[in-house]
mmCIF file of C-alpha atoms in Angstrom:
data_model
loop_
_atom_site.group_PDB
_atom_site.id
_atom_site.type_symbol
_atom_site.label_atom_id
_atom_site.label_comp_id
_atom_site.label_asym_id
_atom_site.label_seq_id
_atom_site.Cartn_x
_atom_site.Cartn_y
_atom_site.Cartn_z
ATOM 1 C CA UNK K 1 -0.103 -0.041 0.005
ATOM 2 C CA UNK K 2 1.345 3.790 -1.135
ATOM 3 C CA UNK K 3 2.058 5.970 2.305
ATOM 4 C CA UNK K 4 1.962 9.444 2.195
ATOM 5 C CA UNK K 5 5.709 9.722 1.659
ATOM 6 C CA UNK K 6 4.897 8.052 -1.554
ATOM 7 C CA UNK K 7 2.750 11.646 -2.615
ATOM 8 C CA UNK K 8 5.914 13.723 -2.070
ATOM 9 C CA UNK K 9 4.665 14.415 1.707
ATOM 10 C CA UNK K 10 8.070 14.787 4.017
ATOM 11 C CA UNK K 11 7.909 15.152 8.338
ATOM 12 C CA UNK K 12 10.070 17.934 7.532
ATOM 13 C CA UNK K 13 7.882 19.648 5.038
ATOM 14 C CA UNK K 14 6.413 21.754 5.054
ATOM 15 C CA UNK K 15 8.407 22.994 8.025
ATOM 16 C CA UNK K 16 5.461 25.189 10.002
ATOM 17 C CA UNK K 17 2.862 21.605 10.359
ATOM 18 C CA UNK K 18 2.280 20.882 13.479
ATOM 19 C CA UNK K 19 1.683 17.489 12.748
ATOM 20 C CA UNK K 20 -0.349 16.839 15.913
ATOM 21 C CA UNK K 21 -2.993 15.431 13.564
ATOM 22 C CA UNK K 22 -2.805 12.811 10.878
ATOM 23 C CA UNK K 23 -1.689 14.138 7.714
ATOM 24 C CA UNK K 24 -3.158 13.668 4.230
ATOM 25 C CA UNK K 25 -3.276 15.380 -0.056
ATOM 26 C CA UNK K 26 -5.949 15.768 -1.509
ATOM 27 C CA UNK K 27 -6.177 14.261 -4.622
ATOM 28 C CA UNK K 28 -9.270 15.090 -5.754
ATOM 29 C CA UNK K 29 -11.986 18.438 -5.764
ATOM 30 C CA UNK K 30 -15.788 17.889 -5.522
ATOM 31 C CA UNK K 31 -18.066 20.398 -4.624
ATOM 32 C CA UNK K 32 -18.239 19.441 -0.898
ATOM 33 C CA UNK K 33 -16.501 16.561 -0.824
ATOM 34 C CA UNK K 34 -12.747 16.025 -1.102
ATOM 35 C CA UNK K 35 -11.310 12.379 -1.607
ATOM 36 C CA UNK K 36 -7.250 12.640 0.281
ATOM 37 C CA UNK K 37 -4.681 9.715 0.555
ATOM 38 C CA UNK K 38 -2.905 8.913 4.093
ATOM 39 C CA UNK K 39 -0.960 6.683 5.761
ATOM 40 C CA UNK K 40 -4.183 4.993 6.870
ATOM 41 C CA UNK K 41 -4.875 4.402 2.844
ATOM 42 C CA UNK K 42 -7.713 6.557 0.591
ATOM 43 C CA UNK K 43 -10.025 9.070 2.637
ATOM 44 C CA UNK K 44 -13.240 10.824 2.162
ATOM 45 C CA UNK K 45 -13.306 14.337 4.146
ATOM 46 C CA UNK K 46 -15.652 17.066 4.828
ATOM 47 C CA UNK K 47 -13.909 20.502 5.926
ATOM 48 C CA UNK K 48 -14.445 21.494 9.652
ATOM 49 C CA UNK K 49 -17.222 24.787 8.704
ATOM 50 C CA UNK K 50 -16.637 26.155 11.889
ATOM 51 C CA UNK K 51 -12.955 26.020 11.050
ATOM 52 C CA UNK K 52 -13.151 27.510 7.444
ATOM 53 C CA UNK K 53 -16.060 29.121 6.926
ATOM 54 C CA UNK K 54 -15.151 31.638 10.088
ATOM 55 C CA UNK K 55 -12.278 32.884 9.102
ATOM 56 C CA UNK K 56 -10.859 34.955 6.279
ATOM 57 C CA UNK K 57 -7.732 34.154 6.947
ATOM 58 C CA UNK K 58 -7.848 30.290 6.799
ATOM 59 C CA UNK K 59 -6.351 28.709 3.526
ATOM 60 C CA UNK K 60 -9.495 26.816 1.478
ATOM 61 C CA UNK K 61 -8.013 23.184 0.593
ATOM 62 C CA UNK K 62 -7.623 22.650 -3.164
ATOM 63 C CA UNK K 63 -5.868 19.460 -5.150
ATOM 64 C CA UNK K 64 -2.510 18.745 -4.074
ATOM 65 C CA UNK K 65 -2.667 20.417 -0.443
ATOM 66 C CA UNK K 66 -1.118 18.445 2.225
ATOM 67 C CA UNK K 67 -3.818 18.548 4.959
ATOM 68 C CA UNK K 68 -4.123 17.709 9.197
ATOM 69 C CA UNK K 69 -7.611 15.549 9.307
ATOM 70 C CA UNK K 70 -9.977 14.278 12.144
ATOM 71 C CA UNK K 71 -9.546 10.620 10.975
ATOM 72 C CA UNK K 72 -12.744 8.573 10.861
ATOM 73 C CA UNK K 73 -12.561 4.995 9.785
ATOM 74 C CA UNK K 74 -16.518 4.744 9.628
ATOM 75 C CA UNK K 75 -17.224 7.584 7.570
ATOM 76 C CA UNK K 76 -16.158 11.040 6.241
ATOM 77 C CA UNK K 77 -12.946 12.545 7.658
ATOM 78 C CA UNK K 78 -12.788 15.876 8.292
ATOM 79 C CA UNK K 79 -10.256 18.502 6.639
ATOM 80 C CA UNK K 80 -9.290 20.579 10.206
ATOM 81 C CA UNK K 81 -5.920 22.855 8.803
ATOM 82 C CA UNK K 82 -4.415 23.664 5.305
ATOM 83 C CA UNK K 83 -0.792 23.132 5.525
ATOM 84 C CA UNK K 84 1.124 26.246 4.180
ATOM 85 C CA UNK K 85 2.273 25.604 0.594
ATOM 86 C CA UNK K 86 5.484 25.287 -1.133
ATOM 87 C CA UNK K 87 3.543 25.897 -4.894
ATOM 88 C CA UNK K 88 0.360 26.972 -5.985
ATOM 89 C CA UNK K 89 -1.929 28.206 -8.990
ATOM 90 C CA UNK K 90 -4.886 31.161 -7.871
ATOM 91 C CA UNK K 91 -7.894 32.426 -9.425
ATOM 92 C CA UNK K 92 -9.618 35.843 -8.201
ATOM 93 C CA UNK K 93 -12.164 33.960 -5.984
ATOM 94 C CA UNK K 94 -16.108 34.287 -7.068
ATOM 95 C CA UNK K 95 -17.205 34.862 -3.245
ATOM 96 C CA UNK K 96 -16.744 38.062 -2.500
ATOM 97 C CA UNK K 97 -14.291 39.450 0.253
ATOM 98 C CA UNK K 98 -11.923 36.071 -0.715
ATOM 99 C CA UNK K 99 -9.134 37.342 -2.812
ATOM 100 C CA UNK K 100 -8.023 34.652 -4.271
ATOM 101 C CA UNK K 101 -8.609 31.201 -4.580
ATOM 102 C CA UNK K 102 -6.196 28.442 -5.329
ATOM 103 C CA UNK K 103 -6.770 25.775 -7.601
ATOM 104 C CA UNK K 104 -3.842 23.652 -7.813
ATOM 105 C CA UNK K 105 -1.096 23.217 -4.640
ATOM 106 C CA UNK K 106 1.922 21.871 -4.247
ATOM 107 C CA UNK K 107 3.757 20.964 -7.598
ATOM 108 C CA UNK K 108 7.115 20.833 -8.433
ATOM 109 C CA UNK K 109 6.447 21.554 -12.400
ATOM 110 C CA UNK K 110 4.665 23.111 -14.858
ATOM 111 C CA UNK K 111 3.540 21.762 -18.158
ATOM 112 C CA UNK K 112 2.917 24.316 -19.935
ATOM 113 C CA UNK K 113 0.806 22.953 -23.366
ATOM 114 C CA UNK K 114 -0.193 23.981 -26.394
ATOM 115 C CA UNK K 115 -0.902 21.572 -29.550
ATOM 116 C CA UNK K 116 1.050 22.133 -32.812
ATOM 117 C CA UNK K 117 -1.941 22.735 -34.719
ATOM 118 C CA UNK K 118 -4.206 25.740 -34.993
ATOM 119 C CA UNK K 119 -4.243 26.226 -31.065
ATOM 120 C CA UNK K 120 0.068 27.428 -31.322
ATOM 121 C CA UNK K 121 -0.114 31.001 -30.083
ATOM 122 C CA UNK K 122 3.194 32.648 -28.813
ATOM 123 C CA UNK K 123 1.089 35.394 -26.719
ATOM 124 C CA UNK K 124 -1.210 32.707 -24.805
ATOM 125 C CA UNK K 125 2.405 30.865 -23.995
ATOM 126 C CA UNK K 126 3.807 33.876 -22.662
ATOM 127 C CA UNK K 127 1.019 34.366 -20.235
ATOM 128 C CA UNK K 128 1.140 30.751 -19.437
ATOM 129 C CA UNK K 129 4.638 31.483 -18.620
ATOM 130 C CA UNK K 130 4.269 34.336 -16.286
ATOM 131 C CA UNK K 131 1.753 32.285 -14.445
ATOM 132 C CA UNK K 132 3.982 29.355 -14.257
ATOM 133 C CA UNK K 133 7.014 30.967 -12.840
ATOM 134 C CA UNK K 134 4.852 33.025 -10.924
ATOM 135 C CA UNK K 135 3.434 29.845 -9.601
ATOM 136 C CA UNK K 136 6.916 29.351 -7.989
ATOM 137 C CA UNK K 137 7.346 25.980 -9.879
ATOM 138 C CA UNK K 138 9.548 25.257 -12.740
ATOM 139 C CA UNK K 139 7.400 25.533 -16.273
ATOM 140 C CA UNK K 140 8.387 23.077 -19.014
ATOM 141 C CA UNK K 141 6.832 24.137 -22.564
ATOM 142 C CA UNK K 142 4.961 20.951 -24.306
ATOM 143 C CA UNK K 143 4.575 21.225 -28.067
ATOM 144 C CA UNK K 144 1.588 18.358 -28.376
ATOM 145 C CA UNK K 145 0.203 16.410 -31.423
ATOM 146 C CA UNK K 146 3.655 16.273 -33.591
ATOM 147 C CA UNK K 147 1.939 13.755 -36.037
ATOM 148 C CA UNK K 148 -0.140 16.366 -37.017
ATOM 149 C CA UNK K 149 2.750 18.235 -38.910
ATOM 150 C CA UNK K 150 5.456 17.581 -40.882
ATOM 151 C CA UNK K 151 8.111 19.725 -39.508
ATOM 152 C CA UNK K 152 7.857 21.560 -36.135
ATOM 153 C CA UNK K 153 11.198 23.553 -36.583
ATOM 154 C CA UNK K 154 10.045 27.063 -37.082
ATOM 155 C CA UNK K 155 7.347 26.336 -34.048
ATOM 156 C CA UNK K 156 10.182 25.297 -31.498
ATOM 157 C CA UNK K 157 12.560 28.491 -32.555
ATOM 158 C CA UNK K 158 9.491 30.754 -31.603
ATOM 159 C CA UNK K 159 8.533 28.605 -28.294
ATOM 160 C CA UNK K 160 12.607 28.728 -27.232
ATOM 161 C CA UNK K 161 12.891 32.595 -28.324
ATOM 162 C CA UNK K 162 10.168 33.525 -26.020
ATOM 163 C CA UNK K 163 10.835 31.149 -23.420
ATOM 164 C CA UNK K 164 14.553 31.248 -22.656
ATOM 165 C CA UNK K 165 16.186 29.052 -20.477
ATOM 166 C CA UNK K 166 12.701 26.531 -20.464
ATOM 167 C CA UNK K 167 12.744 23.415 -21.446
ATOM 168 C CA UNK K 168 10.731 22.464 -24.928
ATOM 169 C CA UNK K 169 9.714 19.162 -26.320
ATOM 170 C CA UNK K 170 7.121 18.241 -29.391
ATOM 171 C CA UNK K 171 5.440 15.287 -28.367
ATOM 172 C CA UNK K 172 2.486 13.133 -29.656
ATOM 173 C CA UNK K 173 0.372 11.080 -27.276
ATOM 174 C CA UNK K 174 -0.742 9.180 -30.365
ATOM 175 C CA UNK K 175 2.122 8.109 -31.802
ATOM 176 C CA UNK K 176 4.307 8.121 -28.381
ATOM 177 C CA UNK K 177 6.680 10.396 -30.112
ATOM 178 C CA UNK K 178 9.382 12.671 -27.860
ATOM 179 C CA UNK K 179 7.469 11.208 -24.760
ATOM 180 C CA UNK K 180 10.462 9.441 -23.278
ATOM 181 C CA UNK K 181 12.190 13.004 -23.391
ATOM 182 C CA UNK K 182 9.957 13.708 -20.466
ATOM 183 C CA UNK K 183 11.647 11.085 -18.212
ATOM 184 C CA UNK K 184 13.716 13.493 -16.245
ATOM 185 C CA UNK K 185 10.491 15.320 -15.051
ATOM 186 C CA UNK K 186 8.434 11.995 -14.556
ATOM 187 C CA UNK K 187 10.214 10.900 -11.328
ATOM 188 C CA UNK K 188 8.786 9.437 -8.117
ATOM 189 C CA UNK K 189 7.020 11.647 -5.352
ATOM 190 C CA UNK K 190 7.155 14.852 -7.833
ATOM 191 C CA UNK K 191 4.429 16.258 -8.767
ATOM 192 C CA UNK K 192 3.447 17.683 -12.384
ATOM 193 C CA UNK K 193 0.446 19.915 -13.355
ATOM 194 C CA UNK K 194 -0.935 20.979 -16.902
ATOM 195 C CA UNK K 195 -0.863 23.983 -17.930
ATOM 196 C CA UNK K 196 -3.302 25.018 -21.241
ATOM 197 C CA UNK K 197 -6.587 25.495 -23.211
ATOM 198 C CA UNK K 198 -9.166 23.419 -24.453
ATOM 199 C CA UNK K 199 -8.121 20.663 -26.984
ATOM 200 C CA UNK K 200 -4.379 20.758 -26.604
ATOM 201 C CA UNK K 201 -4.193 17.142 -25.420
ATOM 202 C CA UNK K 202 -3.875 17.099 -22.141
ATOM 203 C CA UNK K 203 -6.646 14.691 -21.539
ATOM 204 C CA UNK K 204 -4.735 12.265 -24.186
ATOM 205 C CA UNK K 205 -1.201 13.094 -22.355
ATOM 206 C CA UNK K 206 -2.218 12.183 -19.005
ATOM 207 C CA UNK K 207 -3.662 8.786 -20.890
ATOM 208 C CA UNK K 208 -0.376 8.270 -22.390
ATOM 209 C CA UNK K 209 1.447 8.466 -19.373
ATOM 210 C CA UNK K 210 -0.857 6.774 -17.258
ATOM 211 C CA UNK K 211 -0.788 3.406 -20.046
ATOM 212 C CA UNK K 212 -4.628 3.345 -19.392
ATOM 213 C CA UNK K 213 -7.443 5.337 -20.230
ATOM 214 C CA UNK K 214 -8.473 7.259 -16.872
ATOM 215 C CA UNK K 215 -9.508 10.555 -18.981
ATOM 216 C CA UNK K 216 -12.172 11.052 -21.579
ATOM 217 C CA UNK K 217 -11.032 12.507 -24.468
ATOM 218 C CA UNK K 218 -12.875 13.952 -26.960
ATOM 219 C CA UNK K 219 -12.344 15.086 -30.515
ATOM 220 C CA UNK K 220 -11.658 18.675 -31.218
ATOM 221 C CA UNK K 221 -13.933 20.361 -34.107
ATOM 222 C CA UNK K 222 -12.087 20.560 -37.362
ATOM 223 C CA UNK K 223 -12.993 23.444 -38.997
ATOM 224 C CA UNK K 224 -11.259 25.330 -35.786
ATOM 225 C CA UNK K 225 -8.913 23.002 -34.051
ATOM 226 C CA UNK K 226 -11.048 23.899 -31.082
ATOM 227 C CA UNK K 227 -11.872 21.805 -28.584
ATOM 228 C CA UNK K 228 -14.043 21.045 -25.278
ATOM 229 C CA UNK K 229 -12.684 20.507 -21.413
ATOM 230 C CA UNK K 230 -13.004 17.253 -20.585
ATOM 231 C CA UNK K 231 -11.948 17.309 -16.761
ATOM 232 C CA UNK K 232 -15.116 17.706 -14.633
ATOM 233 C CA UNK K 233 -13.424 17.744 -11.220
ATOM 234 C CA UNK K 234 -9.861 18.573 -9.914
ATOM 235 C CA UNK K 235 -7.867 15.320 -9.663
ATOM 236 C CA UNK K 236 -4.427 14.043 -8.962
ATOM 237 C CA UNK K 237 -3.001 10.847 -10.797
ATOM 238 C CA UNK K 238 -0.007 8.607 -9.433
ATOM 239 C CA UNK K 239 1.717 7.608 -12.586
ATOM 240 C CA UNK K 240 2.916 4.014 -12.867
ATOM 241 C CA UNK K 241 6.337 5.730 -12.826
ATOM 242 C CA UNK K 242 5.413 7.167 -9.242
ATOM 243 C CA UNK K 243 5.094 10.907 -10.298
ATOM 244 C CA UNK K 244 2.142 12.354 -10.155
ATOM 245 C CA UNK K 245 0.030 14.421 -12.259
ATOM 246 C CA UNK K 246 -3.152 17.486 -11.543
ATOM 247 C CA UNK K 247 -5.164 18.185 -14.550
ATOM 248 C CA UNK K 248 -8.002 20.708 -13.431
ATOM 249 C CA UNK K 249 -10.710 22.419 -14.974
ATOM 250 C CA UNK K 250 -10.509 25.610 -13.349
ATOM 251 C CA UNK K 251 -6.672 26.365 -15.363
ATOM 252 C CA UNK K 252 -8.821 27.988 -18.553
ATOM 253 C CA UNK K 253 -9.882 30.619 -15.430
ATOM 254 C CA UNK K 254 -6.981 31.860 -14.559
ATOM 255 C CA UNK K 255 -5.991 35.384 -14.309
ATOM 256 C CA UNK K 256 -2.709 37.046 -13.672
ATOM 257 C CA UNK K 257 -3.440 37.519 -9.896
ATOM 258 C CA UNK K 258 -0.456 39.256 -8.529
ATOM 259 C CA UNK K 259 2.184 37.863 -11.643
ATOM 260 C CA UNK K 260 4.226 40.590 -11.858
ATOM 261 C CA UNK K 261 7.442 37.988 -10.411
ATOM 262 C CA UNK K 262 5.932 35.687 -12.924
ATOM 263 C CA UNK K 263 6.118 38.594 -15.728
ATOM 264 C CA UNK K 264 9.787 39.672 -15.046
ATOM 265 C CA UNK K 265 10.802 36.322 -15.683
ATOM 266 C CA UNK K 266 9.025 35.981 -18.935
ATOM 267 C CA UNK K 267 10.066 39.078 -19.638
ATOM 268 C CA UNK K 268 13.351 39.759 -17.847
ATOM 269 C CA UNK K 269 15.487 40.996 -21.352
ATOM 270 C CA UNK K 270 12.561 43.724 -22.159
ATOM 271 C CA UNK K 271 12.377 45.243 -17.856
ATOM 272 C CA UNK K 272 16.267 44.752 -18.551
ATOM 273 C CA UNK K 273 15.916 47.597 -21.114
ATOM 274 C CA UNK K 274 13.781 49.578 -19.084
ATOM 275 C CA UNK K 275 15.828 49.334 -16.004
ATOM 276 C CA UNK K 276 18.542 50.746 -18.108
ATOM 277 C CA UNK K 277 16.971 53.187 -20.693
ATOM 278 C CA UNK K 278 17.675 57.348 -19.792
ATOM 279 C CA UNK K 279 14.603 58.847 -21.516
ATOM 280 C CA UNK K 280 14.718 62.963 -21.598
ATOM 281 C CA UNK K 281 11.975 62.616 -19.442
ATOM 282 C CA UNK K 282 11.880 60.974 -16.002
ATOM 283 C CA UNK K 283 8.056 60.135 -16.302
ATOM 284 C CA UNK K 284 8.318 59.357 -19.903
ATOM 285 C CA UNK K 285 5.434 56.608 -20.922
ATOM 286 C CA UNK K 286 7.684 55.691 -23.585
ATOM 287 C CA UNK K 287 4.692 56.634 -26.115
ATOM 288 C CA UNK K 288 5.018 59.965 -28.296
ATOM 289 C CA UNK K 289 7.644 61.456 -25.926
ATOM 290 C CA UNK K 290 10.571 63.577 -27.713
ATOM 291 C CA UNK K 291 13.699 61.970 -26.226
ATOM 292 C CA UNK K 292 12.487 58.131 -25.283
ATOM 293 C CA UNK K 293 15.029 55.870 -25.689
ATOM 294 C CA UNK K 294 12.478 52.990 -25.844
ATOM 295 C CA UNK K 295 10.855 54.590 -28.996
ATOM 296 C CA UNK K 296 14.045 54.496 -30.401
ATOM 297 C CA UNK K 297 15.222 51.040 -29.270
ATOM 298 C CA UNK K 298 11.795 50.124 -31.191
ATOM 299 C CA UNK K 299 12.748 52.050 -34.412
ATOM 300 C CA UNK K 300 15.809 50.782 -35.256
ATOM 301 C CA UNK K 301 15.248 47.289 -33.944
ATOM 302 C CA UNK K 302 17.536 47.047 -31.039
ATOM 303 C CA UNK K 303 14.297 46.300 -28.992
ATOM 304 C CA UNK K 304 11.392 44.189 -30.812
ATOM 305 C CA UNK K 305 8.088 45.713 -31.184
ATOM 306 C CA UNK K 306 6.488 42.123 -30.554
ATOM 307 C CA UNK K 307 8.097 41.528 -27.092
ATOM 308 C CA UNK K 308 7.230 44.985 -26.369
ATOM 309 C CA UNK K 309 3.633 44.823 -26.962
ATOM 310 C CA UNK K 310 3.563 41.282 -25.592
ATOM 311 C CA UNK K 311 4.856 42.717 -22.367
ATOM 312 C CA UNK K 312 2.549 45.839 -22.127
ATOM 313 C CA UNK K 313 -0.621 43.677 -23.128
ATOM 314 C CA UNK K 314 0.672 41.335 -20.142
ATOM 315 C CA UNK K 315 1.619 44.385 -18.062
ATOM 316 C CA UNK K 316 -2.233 45.478 -18.489
ATOM 317 C CA UNK K 317 -4.050 42.042 -17.841
ATOM 318 C CA UNK K 318 -1.832 42.238 -14.228
ATOM 319 C CA UNK K 319 -2.953 45.980 -13.717
ATOM 320 C CA UNK K 320 -6.564 44.287 -14.020
ATOM 321 C CA UNK K 321 -6.348 41.886 -12.318
ATOM 322 C CA UNK K 322 -4.777 43.065 -9.041
ATOM 323 C CA UNK K 323 -7.075 46.080 -9.350
ATOM 324 C CA UNK K 324 -10.234 46.021 -11.831
ATOM 325 C CA UNK K 325 -11.915 48.550 -9.861
ATOM 326 C CA UNK K 326 -8.429 50.919 -10.276
ATOM 327 C CA UNK K 327 -7.290 49.781 -13.707
ATOM 328 C CA UNK K 328 -10.743 51.002 -15.190
ATOM 329 C CA UNK K 329 -10.628 54.064 -13.670
ATOM 330 C CA UNK K 330 -7.372 54.660 -15.087
ATOM 331 C CA UNK K 331 -8.259 53.628 -18.544
ATOM 332 C CA UNK K 332 -11.574 55.621 -18.304
ATOM 333 C CA UNK K 333 -9.402 58.947 -17.701
ATOM 334 C CA UNK K 334 -6.801 57.664 -20.519
ATOM 335 C CA UNK K 335 -9.817 57.630 -22.899
ATOM 336 C CA UNK K 336 -10.973 61.056 -21.662
ATOM 337 C CA UNK K 337 -7.725 62.325 -22.246
ATOM 338 C CA UNK K 338 -7.309 61.261 -25.711
ATOM 339 C CA UNK K 339 -10.536 62.541 -26.362
ATOM 340 C CA UNK K 340 -9.877 65.794 -25.629
ATOM 341 C CA UNK K 341 -6.465 65.800 -27.355
ATOM 342 C CA UNK K 342 -8.712 64.913 -30.558
ATOM 343 C CA UNK K 343 -11.072 68.015 -29.959
ATOM 344 C CA UNK K 344 -8.760 70.043 -29.824
ATOM 345 C CA UNK K 345 -6.767 69.057 -33.225
ATOM 346 C CA UNK K 346 -9.775 69.664 -34.481
ATOM 347 C CA UNK K 347 -10.792 72.911 -33.395
ATOM 348 C CA UNK K 348 -7.318 73.662 -34.556
#
């Protein structure tokens, strides 16, 4: 029988854990029930409502979390505390006043997945990279459905340019091509989380790595290469290798919640350029101001216009995620400035 240590837990991690109560890891999240594994085996549990509902600072558990439980061998156990996380993905909590909501925790690697058909999108990849770096885990780009293209060389070059220092692999869950190259990540007691849009082949890759049809797979539409999410709840799978996979339907709803650090990792070249720029005006917005070094760099090709525009777009998305009200206020003020300028120019 598998022990909790096989699921990535060690007695001294996290160090803040009191460990006075039995520890378990959450393997699946349903609406009001949780599936867990512990040294006693598989466990079903519910939250200790008073502990979680009456304390806004309490971490609501999610798939991958290690938790303390009141163990009940005859029925549902109770989750009494969520242990500190080493990594996590989150989104804005739909419940007012709660801030963020974690949807996967305690993973070592993020498999950022894009297919080599019409799903391929560098801007989306940059967004996912920012999310992955922000989570605290190590990203890895997986280009799926390599069997659908004759030559993926150009796409690989584009990804390697956008994801400097990140491992990139082209694979096919259908033929098995490239899967052996993932062995450096798929090791015992390591946890991987998938990040990608619908139709990218996450479920097919889960099945290929599990050597079993554990996930339903729906065919993509032929006209636009789009698919639908087949995951219905957040779940952690134990692979035959001893590594674990987390697949979750909530990944498509992830926003750039406080992702400044992740953005800095993805666009280190742009931010380094910004830090060294000596524009004529200290409050230069790098738009139409005279003496702007960024504008000059864009014109002479020293700074990639595509990278700069992607950086600005993601920076804007981060601002929106962190403070929607302030973002909309600033956007409204900016639109008014533009309208007044246009009006004055018409008068002249």
